[in-house]
mmCIF file of C-alpha atoms in Angstrom:
data_model
loop_
_atom_site.group_PDB
_atom_site.id
_atom_site.type_symbol
_atom_site.label_atom_id
_atom_site.label_comp_id
_atom_site.label_asym_id
_atom_site.label_seq_id
_atom_site.Cartn_x
_atom_site.Cartn_y
_atom_site.Cartn_z
ATOM 1 C CA MET Q 1 27.699 -21.921 -21.939
ATOM 2 C CA ASP Q 2 29.822 -21.443 -18.816
ATOM 3 C CA PRO Q 3 28.747 -18.853 -16.189
ATOM 4 C CA ASP Q 4 31.435 -16.324 -17.110
ATOM 5 C CA ARG Q 5 30.505 -16.333 -20.790
ATOM 6 C CA ALA Q 6 26.819 -16.092 -19.900
ATOM 7 C CA LEU Q 7 27.545 -13.059 -17.727
ATOM 8 C CA VAL Q 8 29.498 -11.337 -20.500
ATOM 9 C CA HIS Q 9 26.760 -12.137 -23.007
ATOM 10 C CA ASN Q 10 23.991 -10.813 -20.768
ATOM 11 C CA ASP Q 11 25.927 -7.660 -19.927
ATOM 12 C CA TYR Q 12 26.345 -6.948 -23.637
ATOM 13 C CA GLN Q 13 22.662 -7.542 -24.368
ATOM 14 C CA ARG Q 14 21.600 -5.349 -21.448
ATOM 15 C CA GLU Q 15 23.773 -2.483 -22.648
ATOM 16 C CA TYR Q 16 22.684 -3.060 -26.255
ATOM 17 C CA PHE Q 17 19.050 -2.413 -25.386
ATOM 18 C CA GLU Q 18 19.472 0.147 -22.637
ATOM 19 C CA ARG Q 19 21.236 2.580 -24.962
ATOM 20 C CA GLY Q 20 17.943 2.993 -26.776
ATOM 21 C CA GLN Q 21 16.326 1.621 -29.906
ATOM 22 C CA ARG Q 22 13.425 3.343 -31.585
ATOM 23 C CA THR Q 23 11.851 0.011 -32.507
ATOM 24 C CA LEU Q 24 11.393 -0.864 -28.823
ATOM 25 C CA GLU Q 25 9.126 2.046 -27.959
ATOM 26 C CA PRO Q 26 5.533 1.073 -27.093
ATOM 27 C CA SER Q 27 2.766 2.068 -29.497
ATOM 28 C CA GLY Q 28 -0.710 0.967 -30.424
ATOM 29 C CA SER Q 29 0.178 0.423 -34.070
ATOM 30 C CA VAL Q 30 -1.610 -2.027 -36.337
ATOM 31 C CA TYR Q 31 1.762 -3.697 -36.937
ATOM 32 C CA LEU Q 32 2.287 -4.543 -33.251
ATOM 33 C CA ARG Q 33 -1.348 -5.440 -32.654
ATOM 34 C CA ARG Q 34 -1.180 -8.004 -35.446
ATOM 35 C CA HIS Q 35 1.808 -9.613 -33.722
ATOM 36 C CA VAL Q 36 -0.112 -9.806 -30.448
ATOM 37 C CA ASP Q 37 -3.206 -11.239 -32.140
ATOM 38 C CA ARG Q 38 -1.150 -13.954 -33.833
ATOM 39 C CA MET Q 39 0.669 -14.791 -30.615
ATOM 40 C CA MET Q 40 -2.510 -15.041 -28.538
ATOM 41 C CA ASP Q 41 -4.112 -17.319 -31.096
ATOM 42 C CA TYR Q 42 -1.016 -19.515 -31.443
ATOM 43 C CA ALA Q 43 -0.341 -19.802 -27.703
ATOM 44 C CA GLY Q 44 -4.023 -20.192 -26.809
ATOM 45 C CA VAL Q 45 -3.908 -17.110 -24.579
ATOM 46 C CA ALA Q 46 -7.188 -15.508 -23.500
ATOM 47 C CA ALA Q 47 -8.252 -12.688 -21.210
ATOM 48 C CA GLY Q 48 -7.656 -13.646 -17.582
ATOM 49 C CA ASP Q 49 -4.791 -16.043 -18.305
ATOM 50 C CA ARG Q 50 -1.620 -15.562 -16.296
ATOM 51 C CA VAL Q 51 1.183 -15.076 -18.799
ATOM 52 C CA LEU Q 52 4.897 -14.360 -18.431
ATOM 53 C CA GLU Q 53 6.490 -12.381 -21.246
ATOM 54 C CA ILE Q 54 10.261 -12.757 -21.255
ATOM 55 C CA GLY Q 55 12.461 -10.101 -22.790
ATOM 56 C CA CYS Q 56 9.610 -7.619 -22.396
ATOM 57 C CA GLY Q 57 11.831 -4.510 -22.430
ATOM 58 C CA LEU Q 58 9.814 -1.288 -22.402
ATOM 59 C CA GLY Q 59 6.571 -3.215 -22.787
ATOM 60 C CA ARG Q 60 5.600 -2.570 -26.378
ATOM 61 C CA TYR Q 61 3.836 -5.947 -26.407
ATOM 62 C CA THR Q 62 3.231 -6.249 -22.659
ATOM 63 C CA LEU Q 63 0.971 -3.208 -22.600
ATOM 64 C CA LEU Q 64 -1.083 -4.484 -25.530
ATOM 65 C CA LEU Q 65 -1.537 -7.847 -23.795
ATOM 66 C CA ALA Q 66 -2.672 -6.066 -20.630
ATOM 67 C CA GLU Q 67 -5.081 -4.022 -22.736
ATOM 68 C CA ARG Q 68 -6.687 -7.289 -23.838
ATOM 69 C CA GLY Q 69 -7.248 -8.379 -20.248
ATOM 70 C CA VAL Q 70 -4.337 -10.811 -20.007
ATOM 71 C CA ALA Q 71 -2.795 -11.064 -16.516
ATOM 72 C CA VAL Q 72 0.637 -10.456 -17.976
ATOM 73 C CA GLU Q 73 3.939 -10.226 -16.100
ATOM 74 C CA GLY Q 74 7.224 -9.126 -17.588
ATOM 75 C CA MET Q 75 10.757 -10.478 -17.261
ATOM 76 C CA ASP Q 76 13.851 -8.769 -18.613
ATOM 77 C CA LEU Q 77 17.604 -8.590 -18.011
ATOM 78 C CA SER Q 78 17.357 -4.821 -17.598
ATOM 79 C CA ALA Q 79 15.899 -3.437 -14.378
ATOM 80 C CA ALA Q 80 16.065 0.029 -15.940
ATOM 81 C CA LEU Q 81 13.762 -0.971 -18.803
ATOM 82 C CA LEU Q 82 11.374 -2.651 -16.370
ATOM 83 C CA ASP Q 83 11.173 0.592 -14.361
ATOM 84 C CA ARG Q 84 10.020 2.394 -17.493
ATOM 85 C CA LEU Q 85 7.544 -0.376 -18.281
ATOM 86 C CA ARG Q 86 5.887 -0.042 -14.883
ATOM 87 C CA GLU Q 87 5.652 3.717 -15.359
ATOM 88 C CA SER Q 88 3.782 3.107 -18.639
ATOM 89 C CA ALA Q 89 1.151 0.822 -17.111
ATOM 90 C CA PRO Q 90 -2.452 2.004 -17.517
ATOM 91 C CA PRO Q 91 -3.941 3.943 -14.571
ATOM 92 C CA GLY Q 92 -4.997 1.572 -11.826
ATOM 93 C CA ARG Q 93 -3.187 -1.371 -13.398
ATOM 94 C CA THR Q 94 -0.021 -2.920 -11.979
ATOM 95 C CA ILE Q 95 2.137 -5.102 -14.191
ATOM 96 C CA PRO Q 96 4.368 -7.360 -12.056
ATOM 97 C CA THR Q 97 7.950 -7.561 -13.295
ATOM 98 C CA HIS Q 98 10.935 -9.828 -12.717
ATOM 99 C CA ALA Q 99 14.489 -8.673 -13.385
ATOM 100 C CA GLY Q 100 16.847 -11.430 -14.453
ATOM 101 C CA ASP Q 101 17.713 -14.194 -16.883
ATOM 102 C CA ILE Q 102 14.955 -16.670 -17.756
ATOM 103 C CA ALA Q 103 17.504 -19.476 -17.341
ATOM 104 C CA ASP Q 104 17.811 -18.463 -13.681
ATOM 105 C CA ALA Q 105 14.111 -17.875 -12.989
ATOM 106 C CA PRO Q 106 13.370 -18.504 -9.273
ATOM 107 C CA PRO Q 107 11.697 -21.762 -8.174
ATOM 108 C CA ASP Q 108 8.630 -19.945 -6.857
ATOM 109 C CA LEU Q 109 7.628 -19.176 -10.467
ATOM 110 C CA GLU Q 110 7.511 -22.835 -11.491
ATOM 111 C CA GLU Q 111 4.126 -24.029 -12.816
ATOM 112 C CA GLN Q 112 2.573 -20.610 -12.172
ATOM 113 C CA PHE Q 113 1.705 -19.542 -15.717
ATOM 114 C CA ASP Q 114 -0.773 -20.569 -18.384
ATOM 115 C CA ALA Q 115 1.795 -19.520 -20.985
ATOM 116 C CA VAL Q 116 5.342 -18.214 -21.224
ATOM 117 C CA ILE Q 117 5.887 -16.154 -24.349
ATOM 118 C CA GLY Q 118 8.435 -13.872 -25.968
ATOM 119 C CA PHE Q 119 8.596 -11.467 -28.880
ATOM 120 C CA PHE Q 120 11.956 -11.323 -30.690
ATOM 121 C CA VAL Q 121 13.866 -12.489 -27.611
ATOM 122 C CA LEU Q 122 15.106 -16.030 -28.247
ATOM 123 C CA HIS Q 123 17.742 -14.934 -30.737
ATOM 124 C CA HIS Q 124 19.265 -12.804 -27.968
ATOM 125 C CA VAL Q 125 19.604 -15.485 -25.251
ATOM 126 C CA HIS Q 126 22.974 -16.966 -24.289
ATOM 127 C CA ASP Q 127 21.895 -20.616 -24.057
ATOM 128 C CA LEU Q 128 18.842 -21.585 -26.083
ATOM 129 C CA ASP Q 129 18.458 -25.056 -24.564
ATOM 130 C CA ALA Q 130 18.742 -23.828 -20.965
ATOM 131 C CA CYS Q 131 16.303 -20.971 -21.516
ATOM 132 C CA LEU Q 132 13.677 -23.149 -23.184
ATOM 133 C CA ALA Q 133 13.996 -25.840 -20.512
ATOM 134 C CA ARG Q 134 13.465 -23.270 -17.764
ATOM 135 C CA ALA Q 135 10.555 -21.635 -19.583
ATOM 136 C CA ALA Q 136 8.887 -25.044 -19.890
ATOM 137 C CA ARG Q 137 9.044 -25.514 -16.124
ATOM 138 C CA LEU Q 138 7.301 -22.203 -15.475
ATOM 139 C CA VAL Q 139 4.073 -23.196 -17.252
ATOM 140 C CA ARG Q 140 1.393 -25.311 -15.673
ATOM 141 C CA PRO Q 141 0.730 -28.823 -17.025
ATOM 142 C CA GLY Q 142 -1.121 -28.319 -20.297
ATOM 143 C CA GLY Q 143 0.346 -24.834 -20.707
ATOM 144 C CA ARG Q 144 2.309 -23.550 -23.666
ATOM 145 C CA ILE Q 145 5.522 -21.737 -24.407
ATOM 146 C CA ALA Q 146 5.582 -19.670 -27.607
ATOM 147 C CA PHE Q 147 7.995 -17.267 -29.265
ATOM 148 C CA LEU Q 148 7.764 -14.878 -32.184
ATOM 149 C CA GLU Q 149 11.125 -14.662 -33.949
ATOM 150 C CA PRO Q 150 12.637 -13.271 -37.153
ATOM 151 C CA ASN Q 151 12.979 -15.551 -40.151
ATOM 152 C CA PRO Q 152 16.688 -15.664 -41.125
ATOM 153 C CA PHE Q 153 15.703 -16.484 -44.705
ATOM 154 C CA ASN Q 154 14.117 -13.057 -45.127
ATOM 155 C CA PRO Q 155 16.776 -10.691 -46.556
ATOM 156 C CA LEU Q 156 15.133 -7.531 -45.247
ATOM 157 C CA TYR Q 157 16.398 -8.220 -41.717
ATOM 158 C CA TYR Q 158 19.983 -7.936 -42.878
ATOM 159 C CA VAL Q 159 19.175 -4.664 -44.634
ATOM 160 C CA GLN Q 160 17.516 -3.373 -41.460
ATOM 161 C CA ILE Q 161 20.523 -4.251 -39.297
ATOM 162 C CA ALA Q 162 22.921 -2.627 -41.753
ATOM 163 C CA LEU Q 163 20.912 0.590 -42.069
ATOM 164 C CA THR Q 164 19.719 1.100 -38.474
ATOM 165 C CA PRO Q 165 22.378 3.049 -36.517
ATOM 166 C CA GLU Q 166 21.497 1.586 -33.111
ATOM 167 C CA MET Q 167 21.464 -2.043 -34.297
ATOM 168 C CA ARG Q 168 24.590 -4.238 -34.340
ATOM 169 C CA TRP Q 169 25.192 -7.651 -35.894
ATOM 170 C CA ALA Q 170 26.843 -8.758 -32.636
ATOM 171 C CA GLY Q 171 23.515 -8.214 -30.895
ATOM 172 C CA GLU Q 172 21.345 -9.814 -33.585
ATOM 173 C CA ARG Q 173 23.356 -12.703 -35.033
ATOM 174 C CA GLY Q 174 21.465 -15.239 -32.912
ATOM 175 C CA MET Q 175 18.707 -14.972 -35.519
ATOM 176 C CA LEU Q 176 20.683 -17.487 -37.601
ATOM 177 C CA ARG Q 177 19.660 -20.134 -35.041
ATOM 178 C CA MET Q 178 15.967 -19.419 -35.570
ATOM 179 C CA ARG Q 179 15.470 -22.272 -38.017
ATOM 180 C CA PRO Q 180 12.621 -24.774 -37.675
ATOM 181 C CA GLU Q 181 14.825 -27.874 -37.458
ATOM 182 C CA LEU Q 182 16.997 -26.375 -34.693
ATOM 183 C CA MET Q 183 14.008 -25.063 -32.772
ATOM 184 C CA ARG Q 184 12.133 -28.377 -32.916
ATOM 185 C CA GLU Q 185 15.184 -30.135 -31.517
ATOM 186 C CA ALA Q 186 15.631 -27.567 -28.739
ATOM 187 C CA LEU Q 187 11.950 -27.663 -27.763
ATOM 188 C CA ALA Q 188 11.904 -31.464 -27.672
ATOM 189 C CA SER Q 189 15.042 -31.409 -25.492
ATOM 190 C CA ALA Q 190 13.169 -29.125 -23.085
ATOM 191 C CA GLY Q 191 10.688 -31.934 -22.468
ATOM 192 C CA VAL Q 192 7.707 -30.340 -24.211
ATOM 193 C CA GLN Q 193 5.809 -31.268 -27.374
ATOM 194 C CA PRO Q 194 6.750 -28.967 -30.275
ATOM 195 C CA MET Q 195 3.918 -27.304 -32.174
ATOM 196 C CA PRO Q 196 3.895 -26.626 -35.936
ATOM 197 C CA VAL Q 197 5.835 -23.542 -37.003
ATOM 198 C CA VAL Q 198 3.678 -20.695 -38.311
ATOM 199 C CA ARG Q 199 5.129 -18.017 -40.584
ATOM 200 C CA PHE Q 200 3.362 -14.781 -41.441
ATOM 201 C CA GLY Q 201 3.806 -11.145 -42.375
ATOM 202 C CA TYR Q 202 5.012 -9.495 -45.522
ATOM 203 C CA PHE Q 203 5.446 -5.717 -45.261
ATOM 204 C CA PRO Q 204 7.471 -3.372 -43.029
ATOM 205 C CA PRO Q 205 5.572 -1.286 -40.427
ATOM 206 C CA PHE Q 206 5.047 1.826 -42.552
ATOM 207 C CA VAL Q 207 3.045 -0.276 -45.038
ATOM 208 C CA THR Q 208 1.220 -2.607 -42.632
ATOM 209 C CA ASN Q 209 0.084 0.333 -40.494
ATOM 210 C CA ARG Q 210 -2.007 1.588 -43.407
ATOM 211 C CA ARG Q 211 -5.439 0.030 -43.814
ATOM 212 C CA LEU Q 212 -4.848 -1.021 -47.415
ATOM 213 C CA GLY Q 213 -1.402 -2.381 -46.516
ATOM 214 C CA ALA Q 214 -2.812 -4.626 -43.787
ATOM 215 C CA ARG Q 215 -5.524 -5.952 -46.102
ATOM 216 C CA LEU Q 216 -3.030 -6.630 -48.866
ATOM 217 C CA GLU Q 217 -0.739 -8.408 -46.426
ATOM 218 C CA ASP Q 218 -3.603 -10.705 -45.387
ATOM 219 C CA GLY Q 219 -4.004 -11.747 -49.004
ATOM 220 C CA LEU Q 220 -0.320 -12.240 -49.738
ATOM 221 C CA GLU Q 221 0.133 -14.425 -46.653
ATOM 222 C CA LYS Q 222 -2.159 -16.987 -48.263
ATOM 223 C CA VAL Q 223 0.164 -17.504 -51.244
ATOM 224 C CA PRO Q 224 2.071 -20.726 -50.385
ATOM 225 C CA MET Q 225 5.024 -20.132 -52.693
ATOM 226 C CA TRP Q 226 6.207 -17.204 -50.552
ATOM 227 C CA SER Q 227 5.769 -18.817 -47.137
ATOM 228 C CA PHE Q 228 9.476 -19.627 -46.730
ATOM 229 C CA ALA Q 229 10.352 -15.923 -46.722
ATOM 230 C CA HIS Q 230 7.629 -14.487 -44.471
ATOM 231 C CA PRO Q 231 9.478 -12.268 -41.979
ATOM 232 C CA PHE Q 232 7.925 -13.647 -38.795
ATOM 233 C CA GLN Q 233 7.911 -17.133 -37.307
ATOM 234 C CA LEU Q 234 6.002 -18.534 -34.356
ATOM 235 C CA PHE Q 235 7.657 -21.416 -32.513
ATOM 236 C CA GLY Q 236 5.976 -23.142 -29.613
ATOM 237 C CA ALA Q 237 5.418 -26.244 -27.564
ATOM 238 C CA GLU Q 238 2.894 -27.645 -25.104
ATOM 239 C CA ARG Q 239 3.651 -29.138 -21.721
ATOM 240 C CA ALA Q 240 1.980 -32.487 -21.063
ATOM 241 C CA SER Q 241 -1.114 -32.383 -18.827
#
């Protein structure tokens, strides 16, 4: 993508999220905690690891990672959202932030992180190959990049976009690229070794946040015949040691 188109794309995405979306607000819900648990396990992240979360927004996942003792830093296109994230940091805890495009991450961040991760961000980037290649250079040798993304084969996403007033197809259509074959190719092009794709989840938040709903979801995730339609996908890759 040429620089002018990238600028237009990023300006649209910044405005799209700055105008406010209820789903971006931080919370300690079971639903979000399950996402963080799956990500930490998949990316091999542990307490004390230095991790960069791209597309962190208001910090709904960033704050939960910090709560678990991860030395997390946030990167986002929107300086305004990062300001609010820093204000939400726990007392006595500073969360470093970086305003900008991951594709243009500064050289002083190269090989500084044990992992670079993102939650529902890749389908919003302007140039998937460029962003993955840059993310791969920010992790140390042996480190991982990992992203939690929507599964375009799950029909509920299209219902959500249609029924949520603040959501727009123009801002979400990148989810169509979140297919295993395309992601494997993009990760390999970034010079890292792709990891197996993991799909999980079943229910919307109002069900998963109930104790019985979470337990039922655990059971349904084990049924192989439904795996193609699980709403969430984890893509990742490891940088050679």
